[in-house]
C-alpha cells in the first residue's frame, strides 16, 4: 500500500475507533485468488508424535500434548533438547507445495506451548537457543518461499503456556490474554513482521483479548506490513478474513473474504506416529472434494501437513498432495482466480466455479441420466469441453436454460472431471431471492431476505454466524413508479445503512420524527406465565432444540432434557439474575394469547448474547461485542391470533450470572422515512440490498431485526 494511503487509513482510525481498516483492493484480491495453500503444524511436539512415556495420548490434538498428557512445564521444555530435525529442508517443502498446486505456505511460528520456531529476543524457549538444531526454521522457509515464488504466511498462537503471566492451561483454550501477555505478543509479532520479509497472512489462534487489545494488534500488523491479511481468530471481529471452523465446508453465502482450514485427520494437526491413515485414494478424493467445494463457495482452502520430528514429510500426506497437484495441473483454470458458483441452488453431481465468460462444472459424481441441467442460464455459448482432455461436450440451449450431455467415456469414479462452458459475451443466471412486486404493498425484511454471512465474536468459543448483508430481487408485474418507505424502531434508531436499489447505493440514516403508533390493542393480549429451562452448555448462536409448539409439561429439548420450570414469582417488566457457568445458556418461554393478528413491541434485557424467537421463527440473534454489563433490545413480535410462544435464549460467556427480562410496557411506536421513487419496467429484475454503513467491522452483524422496506 502506498504511504499516503497508509496515512489516510491511520487518520480514519483516529477519527472513528469503530471504523475498520481496509486493504488495498488489489492486495485483497490477490490473496483471495490463491485459493489453495499449505498449512504446516511443526514444533517440538512433533518429536513426541502423540506419545508420552511410551504410551499413545489419544485425548485431544497431538500438537497440544502438553495439556492433554498433563506434562509439567519444565519437563515439557526439556523436549526442546531432543529437537534436531536433520531431514528438515525448506526448499524441499516449497517444492512439494508447488507440485501440489499450493500458492502459499502458512507455518506455526508459535503454537500454544509457547515454543518459538524462530530466533526471538523475548524468550530463550526458541528453536535457535533451546535446541541442538540451532537454526531458524522460519528464516529458512521464508527465504525458500521467496526463491520458489510462493507467498509466506505465519500462524501465531495468542495463548502461550510457557509465558509466566499467561493464564494456566484450560480445557477450552480461550484463555484470558493479560495486559503483560498482550505486550509480549506484540514484541514477537513485531519481530516476525520485521525480520522475515513479506508475510502474506497472520493466522492468529485462540485466547481471549479485550477489544482494545485486538484492535491495537491489528493496527500494529497493518502498520508493519499493510498488505498482510489478518485471520479472524485475532478476536473481537478485527480480522481481514473470516476463518471458518476446522474442516468446514459452508453451504451458504459468505459476505466477506474467508478461508477454510483443513487437516488430513480430524484427530490431530501435528504429527501423530500411530495415526491410522487409511486409503490414500479415499483421502485424496476427500480432500480434493473439500478444496473444490470451498473454492466453489468463494473461499480459500488451507490444507495442513504435520512433519515428523526429524523434519521429513509423512509419505501418506506427501503422496496425496502430489496427486492433487496432478489434478490441479490439468484443471487449474477452474480453480485459481475464479469466482464463486453463480447459481443459488445446489447440484447433486458436484460444484461450479466461474469467470466472466466461463462456467466450470466440477463433476464429483455421475449425473442422473447422464445430463446436467443449468436452469435459467442465458448467453451465447461459444463451446463446451472437458478441461485437459480436448474432448468436446454436447449441449442444448432453450428458454428453460442449458442442458449438458455428459460423455459416456468420462470415468468420473476414477478421476473428477471439469466441463468448461465458454460464452461469447458473458452470461446470466437467475438472481437469488426473486420477490414479485404486484399491485399491492410489497414488504422486504430480514425474514424474506437472502442472507450473506460472516462470523462474529470476542474469541473462538464466543462466536456465532453473523449476518452482514441482506438482499432481494424485485420482479415487477407491471411498469410504473414505486415508492419505497423504510420503517424501524428504537432498536435501530441512529444507525445508518447503505441501501442499494438497482445498482444505486445511498446511505440512509435511520432517524427522523415521522412516527406511527402501532395498530395494536394491548388490552387484547394476555401474557402468560414465564417458564425457565437450563442451563445448557452453549455458544452464543444457535439453539438447543425445536422452538415451535413447545409443550412445557414435557422434557425439552428432547426426552433427555428437563421439564420447563414455572417461574410463578417472575413478572414482565422486571429483570432477574440467574446464576450461570461460563459458556452456558438459559431459556425463557412465555405464552402470549392474542385476540387478533397484530404486532407488538417488547423489550429484552440480556447479557453476553441473545436469541429471540416467536412461534419457532428466530427474530433476532446477536452477541455483546463490547462486553457491556447489560444489553437492551426492542423486538417487534408479529403475533398471530390465538396462542403464541416467545422463547428467548440468554447466553452467558464470561460472567457468574446472566440477567434476563421481558418488558411489555414499552412505547408502541415505530418510525418511518420515505425514500425517492423508482421507475420500474415489467419483466426486468431490480436488485435490492442493505448493509451497515461504516460498521465496527466487516463481520459485525446487521442488527436490523425490525427494519422493513415497503414498496407502494
XYZ file of C-alpha atoms in Angstrom:
712
model
C 0.000 0.000 0.000
C 1.287 3.483 -0.809
C 2.447 5.684 2.052
C -0.278 8.287 1.567
C -2.921 5.549 1.709
C -1.452 4.270 4.972
C -1.594 7.776 6.439
C -5.182 8.169 5.277
C -6.219 4.945 6.945
C -4.461 5.961 10.155
C -6.414 9.214 10.170
C -9.656 7.365 9.612
C -8.930 5.056 12.540
C -8.115 8.027 14.737
C -11.328 9.782 13.694
C -13.522 6.751 14.333
C -12.403 3.975 16.653
C -15.052 1.664 15.270
C -14.141 2.074 11.603
C -12.368 -0.990 10.278
C -9.230 -0.662 8.151
C -9.428 -1.981 4.615
C -6.608 -3.205 2.469
C -5.580 -2.126 -0.954
C -8.283 -3.843 -3.062
C -5.624 -5.406 -5.297
C -3.807 -6.951 -2.340
C -7.043 -8.419 -1.039
C -7.975 -9.716 -4.487
C -4.535 -11.303 -4.899
C -4.919 -13.058 -1.548
C -8.361 -14.379 -2.491
C -7.099 -15.569 -5.892
C -4.637 -18.031 -4.273
C -7.444 -20.479 -3.455
C -5.160 -23.260 -2.192
C -2.332 -23.116 0.344
C -0.253 -25.319 2.631
C -0.623 -25.213 6.407
C 2.247 -26.634 8.479
C 1.943 -27.597 12.143
C 5.520 -28.112 13.277
C 7.179 -27.755 16.672
C 8.817 -29.697 19.461
C 5.554 -31.631 19.895
C 6.422 -33.236 16.528
C 9.280 -35.081 18.259
C 6.785 -36.769 20.582
C 4.488 -37.825 17.736
C 1.499 -38.135 20.062
C 3.315 -40.421 22.515
C 4.250 -39.704 26.136
C 6.104 -42.074 28.463
C 5.812 -44.819 25.874
C 2.027 -44.625 25.553
C -0.137 -43.059 22.813
C -2.033 -39.994 24.037
C -5.399 -40.365 22.356
C -7.054 -37.471 24.157
C -7.038 -34.207 22.212
C -4.789 -32.973 19.426
C -1.145 -34.084 19.332
C 0.189 -30.536 18.971
C -1.418 -29.901 22.377
C 0.049 -32.994 24.018
C 1.487 -30.921 26.866
C -2.032 -30.159 28.069
C -3.689 -33.470 27.252
C -0.935 -35.629 28.782
C -0.601 -33.362 31.824
C 3.107 -32.694 31.308
C 4.814 -30.297 33.739
C 6.051 -27.129 32.040
C 9.725 -27.706 32.898
C 9.511 -31.342 31.808
C 7.933 -30.332 28.521
C 10.553 -27.625 27.986
C 13.215 -30.329 28.071
C 11.662 -31.836 24.924
C 13.355 -28.988 23.043
C 16.707 -30.651 23.746
C 15.541 -33.566 21.572
C 14.536 -31.371 18.620
C 17.200 -31.826 15.944
C 15.397 -32.246 12.601
C 18.248 -33.358 10.360
C 15.808 -34.049 7.495
C 14.273 -30.563 7.525
C 14.769 -28.930 4.137
C 12.863 -25.737 3.472
C 13.448 -25.855 -0.280
C 12.053 -29.387 -0.347
C 8.909 -28.207 1.469
C 8.465 -25.364 -1.020
C 8.996 -27.767 -3.915
C 6.314 -30.089 -2.524
C 3.864 -27.206 -2.075
C 4.419 -26.049 -5.653
C 3.997 -29.546 -7.090
C 0.828 -29.857 -5.003
C -0.551 -26.718 -6.653
C -0.401 -24.607 -3.500
C 0.225 -20.883 -3.808
C 1.448 -20.066 -0.303
C 2.677 -21.672 2.923
C 1.482 -20.839 6.443
C 3.636 -22.313 9.222
C 3.270 -22.321 13.001
C 5.651 -19.673 14.287
C 4.454 -20.431 17.826
C 1.767 -22.833 18.998
C 0.011 -22.944 22.365
C 3.068 -24.478 24.058
C 4.904 -21.187 23.551
C 7.875 -22.710 21.729
C 9.059 -20.295 19.029
C 10.173 -21.731 15.697
C 12.194 -18.562 15.146
C 15.003 -16.663 16.840
C 13.492 -14.172 19.282
C 14.817 -11.811 21.915
C 11.693 -12.296 24.057
C 12.482 -15.826 25.292
C 15.204 -18.463 25.031
C 12.444 -21.057 24.515
C 13.062 -20.950 20.776
C 14.488 -23.151 18.059
C 17.874 -21.414 17.942
C 18.593 -21.081 21.664
C 16.891 -24.150 23.177
C 17.612 -26.934 20.668
C 20.669 -28.676 19.253
C 19.370 -27.722 15.794
C 20.441 -24.079 16.294
C 18.780 -22.955 13.031
C 15.932 -20.522 12.456
C 13.223 -22.631 10.779
C 11.118 -19.613 9.831
C 14.051 -17.773 8.301
C 14.905 -20.776 6.142
C 11.331 -21.267 4.998
C 10.708 -17.578 4.269
C 13.826 -17.453 2.116
C 12.884 -20.709 0.361
C 9.407 -19.326 -0.369
C 10.999 -16.238 -1.898
C 13.253 -18.390 -4.082
C 10.336 -20.593 -5.091
C 7.857 -17.806 -5.767
C 5.396 -18.737 -3.035
C 3.802 -16.432 -0.501
C 4.888 -16.875 3.107
C 2.377 -16.771 5.973
C 2.523 -17.307 9.723
C 0.363 -18.988 12.350
C 0.676 -17.373 15.776
C -0.972 -18.625 18.961
C -2.199 -15.824 21.170
C -2.118 -18.118 24.196
C 1.300 -19.222 25.407
C 1.584 -21.896 28.088
C 5.261 -21.040 28.632
C 4.717 -17.350 29.395
C 4.746 -16.736 33.200
C 1.954 -14.145 33.196
C -0.329 -16.243 30.966
C -3.401 -17.917 32.372
C -2.955 -21.580 33.253
C -3.875 -24.206 30.682
C -7.641 -24.505 30.336
C -9.912 -27.031 28.658
C -11.196 -24.532 26.101
C -8.070 -22.570 25.003
C -9.947 -19.255 25.078
C -7.743 -18.161 27.943
C -7.575 -14.547 29.065
C -4.674 -12.651 27.496
C -3.407 -10.396 30.282
C -2.024 -6.903 29.528
C 1.533 -8.190 30.113
C 0.872 -11.073 27.755
C -0.530 -8.692 25.128
C 2.691 -6.683 25.159
C 4.761 -9.866 24.965
C 2.805 -10.984 21.895
C 3.240 -7.565 20.303
C 7.009 -7.774 20.667
C 7.065 -11.160 18.985
C 4.726 -10.009 16.187
C 6.990 -7.020 15.614
C 9.958 -9.353 15.207
C 8.071 -11.649 12.848
C 6.909 -8.807 10.615
C 10.293 -7.079 10.647
C 12.780 -9.912 10.188
C 11.232 -12.405 7.762
C 10.357 -10.448 4.664
C 6.818 -10.064 3.285
C 4.213 -12.031 5.251
C 1.047 -12.728 3.270
C -1.142 -13.533 6.261
C -1.068 -13.768 10.041
C -3.168 -16.677 11.241
C -3.909 -15.920 14.890
C -5.381 -18.610 17.105
C -7.203 -18.912 20.413
C -7.016 -16.763 23.517
C -9.464 -14.063 24.608
C -8.463 -10.409 24.403
C -10.070 -7.100 25.166
C -11.477 -5.283 22.144
C -8.800 -2.632 22.640
C -6.021 -5.233 22.501
C -7.287 -6.899 19.329
C -7.649 -3.514 17.646
C -4.145 -2.390 18.639
C -2.654 -5.682 17.478
C -4.493 -5.372 14.160
C -3.196 -1.818 13.718
C 0.353 -2.940 14.551
C 0.212 -5.600 11.829
C -1.150 -3.131 9.270
C 1.482 -0.581 10.231
C 4.381 -3.011 9.839
C 3.052 -4.786 6.746
C -0.024 -3.110 5.234
C -0.718 -5.980 2.817
C -0.569 -8.730 5.451
C -4.011 -10.310 5.820
C -5.202 -10.994 9.370
C -7.270 -14.043 10.276
C -10.450 -13.585 12.302
C -9.170 -15.540 15.302
C -7.388 -12.377 16.377
C -10.732 -11.853 18.116
C -13.228 -9.043 18.524
C -14.059 -9.015 14.777
C -10.712 -7.426 13.876
C -9.703 -9.906 11.175
C -9.432 -9.083 7.488
C -10.752 -12.502 6.529
C -13.045 -14.955 8.244
C -11.545 -18.259 9.364
C -14.181 -20.985 9.267
C -14.379 -23.858 11.706
C -11.843 -26.640 11.216
C -12.613 -28.681 8.074
C -15.801 -26.701 7.475
C -17.380 -26.613 4.015
C -20.095 -23.937 4.284
C -23.223 -24.360 2.192
C -24.322 -20.733 2.484
C -23.254 -17.369 1.065
C -20.432 -15.613 2.923
C -20.258 -11.859 2.543
C -16.577 -11.366 3.474
C -13.256 -12.890 2.325
C -12.837 -16.266 4.002
C -10.704 -19.345 4.386
C -11.346 -22.916 5.497
C -8.502 -24.612 7.432
C -8.327 -28.354 6.846
C -6.442 -31.231 8.436
C -5.784 -34.660 6.974
C -7.344 -36.162 10.081
C -9.943 -34.817 12.494
C -7.923 -36.132 15.439
C -4.769 -34.071 15.002
C -2.887 -31.368 13.101
C 0.587 -32.082 14.460
C 2.379 -35.354 13.621
C 0.945 -38.464 15.282
C 3.112 -41.543 14.825
C 0.322 -44.035 15.499
C -2.366 -42.352 13.387
C -4.462 -44.741 11.298
C -4.213 -43.199 7.843
C -6.383 -45.487 5.738
C -6.634 -45.464 1.956
C -4.637 -42.856 0.032
C -7.208 -42.920 -2.783
C -10.141 -42.240 -0.441
C -8.287 -39.498 1.436
C -7.254 -37.857 -1.843
C -10.886 -37.746 -3.018
C -11.987 -36.422 0.373
C -9.523 -33.524 0.376
C -9.931 -32.696 -3.317
C -13.705 -32.649 -2.843
C -13.282 -30.224 0.058
C -10.976 -27.998 -1.990
C -13.488 -27.830 -4.854
C -16.446 -27.148 -2.567
C -14.648 -24.385 -0.677
C -13.472 -22.685 -3.874
C -16.944 -23.003 -5.405
C -18.297 -21.023 -2.454
C -15.693 -18.293 -2.959
C -13.262 -19.304 -0.222
C -9.606 -20.258 0.156
C -8.554 -23.754 1.211
C -5.680 -24.194 3.686
C -4.628 -27.871 3.880
C -2.324 -28.910 6.716
C 0.613 -31.279 6.931
C 2.335 -32.339 10.150
C 6.008 -33.141 9.520
C 7.777 -35.716 11.683
C 10.171 -34.650 14.400
C 13.090 -35.275 12.053
C 11.685 -32.711 9.590
C 10.511 -35.173 6.947
C 7.014 -35.141 5.475
C 4.826 -38.173 6.156
C 4.790 -40.171 2.871
C 0.994 -40.615 3.067
C 0.469 -36.845 3.147
C 3.161 -36.165 0.543
C 1.713 -38.649 -1.975
C -1.812 -37.274 -1.630
C -0.604 -33.713 -2.113
C 1.292 -34.708 -5.241
C -1.736 -36.483 -6.713
C -3.983 -33.487 -6.004
C -1.305 -31.392 -7.687
C -1.533 -33.525 -10.826
C -5.293 -32.963 -10.939
C -4.785 -29.227 -10.443
C -2.198 -29.011 -13.207
C -4.831 -30.366 -15.556
C -7.735 -28.328 -14.172
C -6.045 -25.218 -12.718
C -8.072 -22.913 -14.948
C -11.182 -23.930 -12.992
C -9.647 -23.164 -9.564
C -7.161 -20.294 -9.343
C -8.522 -16.781 -9.598
C -12.065 -17.993 -10.195
C -15.309 -16.568 -8.905
C -17.838 -18.495 -6.861
C -20.717 -20.595 -8.149
C -23.078 -18.091 -9.826
C -26.172 -20.209 -9.152
C -28.078 -20.157 -5.891
C -29.127 -23.789 -5.883
C -27.229 -26.991 -5.159
C -26.457 -29.753 -7.656
C -26.144 -33.416 -6.666
C -23.441 -34.144 -9.243
C -20.926 -31.575 -7.959
C -19.957 -27.912 -7.776
C -19.326 -24.904 -10.027
C -16.765 -22.135 -10.308
C -16.842 -19.266 -12.773
C -15.211 -16.406 -14.665
C -16.860 -13.534 -16.567
C -17.043 -15.625 -19.777
C -16.824 -19.163 -18.440
C -18.614 -21.567 -16.132
C -16.832 -24.676 -14.874
C -18.780 -27.785 -13.889
C -16.827 -29.890 -11.398
C -18.203 -33.404 -11.754
C -17.732 -35.179 -8.412
C -20.165 -37.941 -9.360
C -22.033 -39.063 -12.465
C -25.188 -37.014 -13.063
C -28.547 -38.735 -13.269
C -29.362 -39.901 -16.804
C -26.010 -38.546 -17.983
C -27.264 -34.979 -18.279
C -26.803 -31.738 -16.378
C -29.429 -29.003 -16.482
C -28.471 -25.426 -15.642
C -31.842 -23.708 -15.207
C -32.316 -20.157 -16.482
C -28.764 -19.855 -17.865
C -28.618 -17.460 -20.830
C -25.809 -16.207 -23.057
C -24.336 -17.167 -26.411
C -22.262 -20.306 -25.941
C -19.009 -20.499 -27.863
C -18.355 -24.108 -26.893
C -18.138 -26.718 -24.134
C -15.293 -29.147 -23.475
C -13.594 -31.291 -20.861
C -10.591 -29.478 -19.392
C -7.237 -31.042 -20.171
C -8.646 -33.717 -22.464
C -9.509 -31.883 -25.681
C -12.950 -33.510 -25.688
C -15.953 -31.543 -26.931
C -19.197 -31.773 -24.996
C -22.686 -31.642 -26.471
C -25.172 -29.108 -25.195
C -28.603 -27.728 -25.957
C -29.976 -24.333 -25.078
C -33.535 -23.057 -24.868
C -35.711 -20.720 -22.817
C -35.501 -23.067 -19.818
C -31.695 -22.960 -19.700
C -28.793 -25.122 -20.822
C -28.551 -28.913 -20.827
C -25.156 -30.618 -20.949
C -24.775 -34.199 -22.131
C -22.011 -35.833 -20.130
C -19.853 -38.061 -22.300
C -20.074 -41.777 -21.589
C -16.279 -42.138 -21.805
C -15.655 -39.917 -18.773
C -14.602 -42.132 -15.876
C -15.654 -39.805 -13.061
C -15.344 -42.569 -10.467
C -11.624 -42.748 -11.251
C -10.963 -39.019 -11.579
C -13.076 -35.912 -11.094
C -13.716 -34.142 -14.401
C -14.318 -30.481 -15.205
C -16.510 -29.317 -18.087
C -15.863 -25.735 -19.183
C -18.661 -23.789 -20.878
C -17.353 -20.749 -22.729
C -19.541 -17.784 -23.685
C -19.012 -15.204 -26.409
C -20.036 -12.171 -24.378
C -20.839 -13.180 -20.820
C -23.837 -14.998 -19.368
C -26.662 -14.529 -16.902
C -28.243 -16.806 -14.343
C -31.481 -16.229 -12.434
C -30.782 -13.932 -9.472
C -31.254 -15.041 -5.901
C -34.433 -14.482 -3.953
C -36.834 -13.175 -6.596
C -39.747 -11.315 -4.974
C -42.725 -10.485 -7.197
C -43.975 -6.902 -6.947
C -47.673 -6.782 -7.767
C -50.250 -4.043 -7.358
C -50.262 -4.190 -3.566
C -47.665 -3.204 -0.978
C -44.501 -5.291 -1.074
C -42.585 -5.690 2.172
C -38.909 -6.625 2.355
C -37.401 -7.566 5.705
C -34.943 -9.957 7.276
C -37.472 -12.800 7.159
C -37.706 -12.897 3.356
C -34.098 -11.832 2.671
C -31.229 -13.732 1.115
C -28.538 -13.578 3.774
C -24.801 -13.033 3.435
C -22.938 -14.314 6.473
C -19.706 -13.980 8.378
C -18.663 -14.974 11.910
C -18.622 -12.534 14.790
C -17.219 -12.986 18.252
C -14.855 -11.927 21.000
C -12.880 -15.157 20.797
C -13.025 -18.623 19.222
C -15.518 -20.065 21.719
C -17.705 -16.968 21.819
C -18.518 -16.516 18.143
C -21.619 -17.072 16.067
C -22.811 -16.805 12.489
C -23.432 -13.111 11.897
C -25.435 -11.576 9.049
C -23.539 -8.788 7.267
C -25.839 -8.170 4.293
C -29.402 -8.943 3.195
C -30.653 -8.886 -0.375
C -33.718 -9.351 -2.561
C -34.550 -9.175 -6.278
C -37.709 -7.286 -7.220
C -39.685 -8.565 -10.207
C -42.493 -6.086 -11.032
C -45.608 -7.433 -12.766
C -46.288 -4.016 -14.289
C -44.293 -0.971 -15.350
C -44.643 2.237 -13.386
C -43.417 4.185 -10.389
C -42.902 2.633 -6.974
C -42.029 4.497 -3.790
C -40.001 2.831 -1.029
C -40.581 3.659 2.613
C -38.312 2.353 5.390
C -39.720 1.514 8.837
C -37.685 0.997 12.007
C -37.912 1.030 15.805
C -35.932 2.368 18.755
C -33.775 -0.727 18.363
C -32.360 0.569 15.063
C -32.757 4.302 15.531
C -29.484 6.166 14.989
C -27.928 3.569 12.700
C -27.045 4.191 9.067
C -27.453 1.669 6.279
C -26.101 1.521 2.747
C -29.228 0.785 0.742
C -28.696 -0.406 -2.810
C -31.612 -0.323 -5.248
C -30.991 -1.281 -8.865
C -27.263 -0.626 -8.621
C -27.541 2.769 -6.940
C -26.245 2.977 -3.364
C -27.455 5.604 -0.934
C -26.713 5.990 2.753
C -29.943 6.113 4.734
C -29.929 7.399 8.302
C -32.488 5.611 10.452
C -33.578 8.785 12.159
C -36.264 11.443 11.946
C -39.518 12.450 13.599
C -42.019 10.639 11.376
C -43.669 8.276 13.841
C -46.595 5.906 13.778
C -48.389 4.333 16.686
C -48.579 0.633 16.123
C -52.030 -0.563 15.167
C -52.422 -2.901 18.092
C -54.678 -3.322 21.111
C -52.665 -4.095 24.264
C -55.823 -4.984 26.188
C -56.479 -7.821 23.749
C -53.210 -9.546 24.658
C -52.817 -11.952 27.593
C -49.281 -12.513 28.894
C -48.908 -15.964 30.412
C -46.513 -17.405 32.971
C -42.779 -17.255 32.477
C -41.019 -20.623 32.229
C -37.293 -21.285 32.534
C -35.132 -24.077 31.151
C -31.410 -24.640 31.527
C -28.650 -24.044 31.872
C -27.101 -25.813 28.886
C -23.538 -25.849 27.572
C -23.638 -23.482 24.617
C -22.125 -20.945 22.295
C -23.652 -17.519 21.556
C -25.511 -18.611 18.418
C -27.942 -21.392 17.643
C -30.478 -23.100 19.876
C -30.661 -26.485 21.565
C -33.914 -27.801 20.137
C -37.119 -27.133 18.255
C -38.651 -23.816 19.349
C -42.041 -24.358 17.748
C -45.075 -25.644 19.683
C -43.176 -26.477 22.860
C -45.104 -28.446 25.488
C -43.873 -27.006 28.804
C -45.017 -30.142 30.658
C -42.621 -32.354 28.700
C -38.822 -32.601 28.713
C -37.009 -30.211 26.394
C -35.004 -30.069 24.145
C -35.583 -33.826 23.857
C -36.598 -36.703 26.078
C -33.235 -36.423 27.830
C -33.964 -32.809 28.775
C -35.794 -31.256 31.688
C -39.393 -30.140 32.118
C -39.772 -26.369 31.946
C -39.816 -24.722 35.373
C -42.737 -22.372 36.007
C -41.394 -19.121 37.477
C -44.604 -18.159 39.254
C -42.994 -15.265 41.117
C -41.498 -13.696 37.977
C -43.213 -10.888 36.125
C -42.831 -8.871 32.959
C -41.074 -5.502 33.213
C -38.628 -6.772 35.842
C -35.160 -8.275 35.412
C -33.700 -11.268 37.215
C -30.187 -12.502 37.884
C -29.711 -16.184 37.075
C -26.566 -17.953 38.221
C -24.705 -19.423 35.274
C -21.469 -21.150 34.434
C -19.317 -19.811 31.609
C -20.430 -20.757 28.100
C -23.955 -21.760 29.060
C -27.451 -20.722 28.034
C -30.701 -20.230 29.914
C -34.066 -20.139 28.131
C -37.214 -18.232 28.992
C -40.570 -19.123 27.472
C -43.749 -17.074 27.658
C -47.076 -17.904 26.086
C -48.867 -14.876 24.671
C -52.525 -15.082 23.677
C -53.787 -12.513 21.197
C -57.376 -11.908 20.123
C -56.233 -11.000 16.617
C -53.240 -10.813 14.332
C -51.209 -7.823 15.497
C -47.655 -6.638 16.051
C -46.348 -5.732 19.477
C -43.025 -4.289 20.664
C -41.272 -5.896 23.634
C -38.043 -5.076 25.430
C -35.441 -7.763 26.124
C -32.678 -7.400 28.725
C -29.771 -9.834 28.357
C -26.067 -10.361 28.992
C -23.409 -11.771 26.644
C -25.660 -12.860 23.755
C -29.337 -13.292 22.981
C -31.534 -15.203 20.547
C -35.215 -14.244 20.264
C -37.795 -16.486 18.603
C -41.564 -16.303 18.179
C -43.528 -19.401 17.186
C -40.327 -21.134 16.152
C -39.046 -18.300 13.939
C -35.856 -16.561 15.050
C -36.401 -12.788 15.025
C -33.014 -11.637 16.300
C -29.662 -13.022 17.359
C -26.511 -11.185 18.347
C -23.634 -11.135 20.788
C -22.260 -8.459 23.106
C -19.125 -7.320 21.228
C -18.023 -4.712 23.764
C -18.753 -6.870 26.853
C -21.270 -4.393 28.235
C -22.860 -5.345 31.542
C -26.351 -5.428 30.028
C -27.878 -5.309 26.571
C -31.333 -3.945 25.890
C -33.198 -4.793 22.694
C -36.570 -3.794 21.323
C -38.152 -6.535 19.225
C -41.308 -6.382 17.116
C -43.377 -9.508 17.667
C -45.730 -10.449 14.780
C -48.389 -12.046 16.962
C -50.930 -14.313 15.353
C -54.491 -14.780 16.539
C -54.551 -17.307 19.363
C -51.631 -18.750 21.284
C -48.076 -17.593 20.605
C -44.818 -18.745 22.165
C -41.998 -16.308 22.796
C -38.740 -18.168 23.505
C -35.518 -16.349 24.365
C -32.061 -17.837 24.755
C -29.849 -15.902 27.165
C -26.187 -16.780 26.722
C -23.523 -16.314 29.377
C -19.943 -16.361 28.158
C -17.903 -14.622 30.826
C -19.890 -13.847 33.989
C -21.006 -15.821 37.028
C -24.614 -14.921 36.301
C -26.754 -13.643 33.487
C -29.538 -11.057 33.505
C -32.892 -11.952 31.961
C -36.028 -9.933 31.464
C -39.014 -9.356 29.157
C -40.721 -5.961 29.194
C -44.170 -5.382 27.680
C -44.694 -1.809 28.866
C -42.582 -0.003 26.260
C -43.951 2.616 23.867
C -45.702 1.044 20.872
C -44.152 3.454 18.379
C -42.473 2.850 15.037
C -40.600 5.310 12.820
C -40.615 5.676 9.053
C -38.857 7.568 6.294
C -39.974 7.974 2.689
C -37.267 7.444 0.058
C -37.000 8.626 -3.577
C -39.320 6.914 -6.068
C -38.124 4.398 -8.631
C -39.250 3.778 -12.218
C -39.622 0.050 -12.961
C -40.396 -1.957 -16.054
C -42.306 -5.195 -16.285
C -40.085 -8.198 -16.971
C -36.897 -6.692 -15.526
C -35.106 -7.534 -12.295
C -34.258 -4.899 -9.678
C -31.695 -5.946 -7.062
C -32.158 -4.530 -3.569
C -29.806 -4.938 -0.599
C -28.777 -3.290 2.621
C -25.765 -3.440 4.897
C -24.463 -1.271 7.713
C -22.766 1.983 6.744
C -19.305 2.202 8.310
C -19.763 -0.797 10.626
C -17.498 -1.512 13.557
C -16.032 -4.348 11.488
C -16.720 -6.248 8.280
C -18.018 -9.114 10.447
C -20.441 -7.103 12.595
C -23.988 -8.381 12.396
C -26.593 -6.059 10.884
C -28.747 -5.738 13.981
C -31.810 -4.697 11.952
C -34.449 -7.162 13.185
C -37.358 -4.724 12.942
C -36.420 -2.807 9.796
C -38.668 -3.270 6.804
C -38.775 -1.671 3.387
C -42.206 -1.196 1.843
C -42.727 -0.563 -1.868
C -46.051 1.039 -2.818
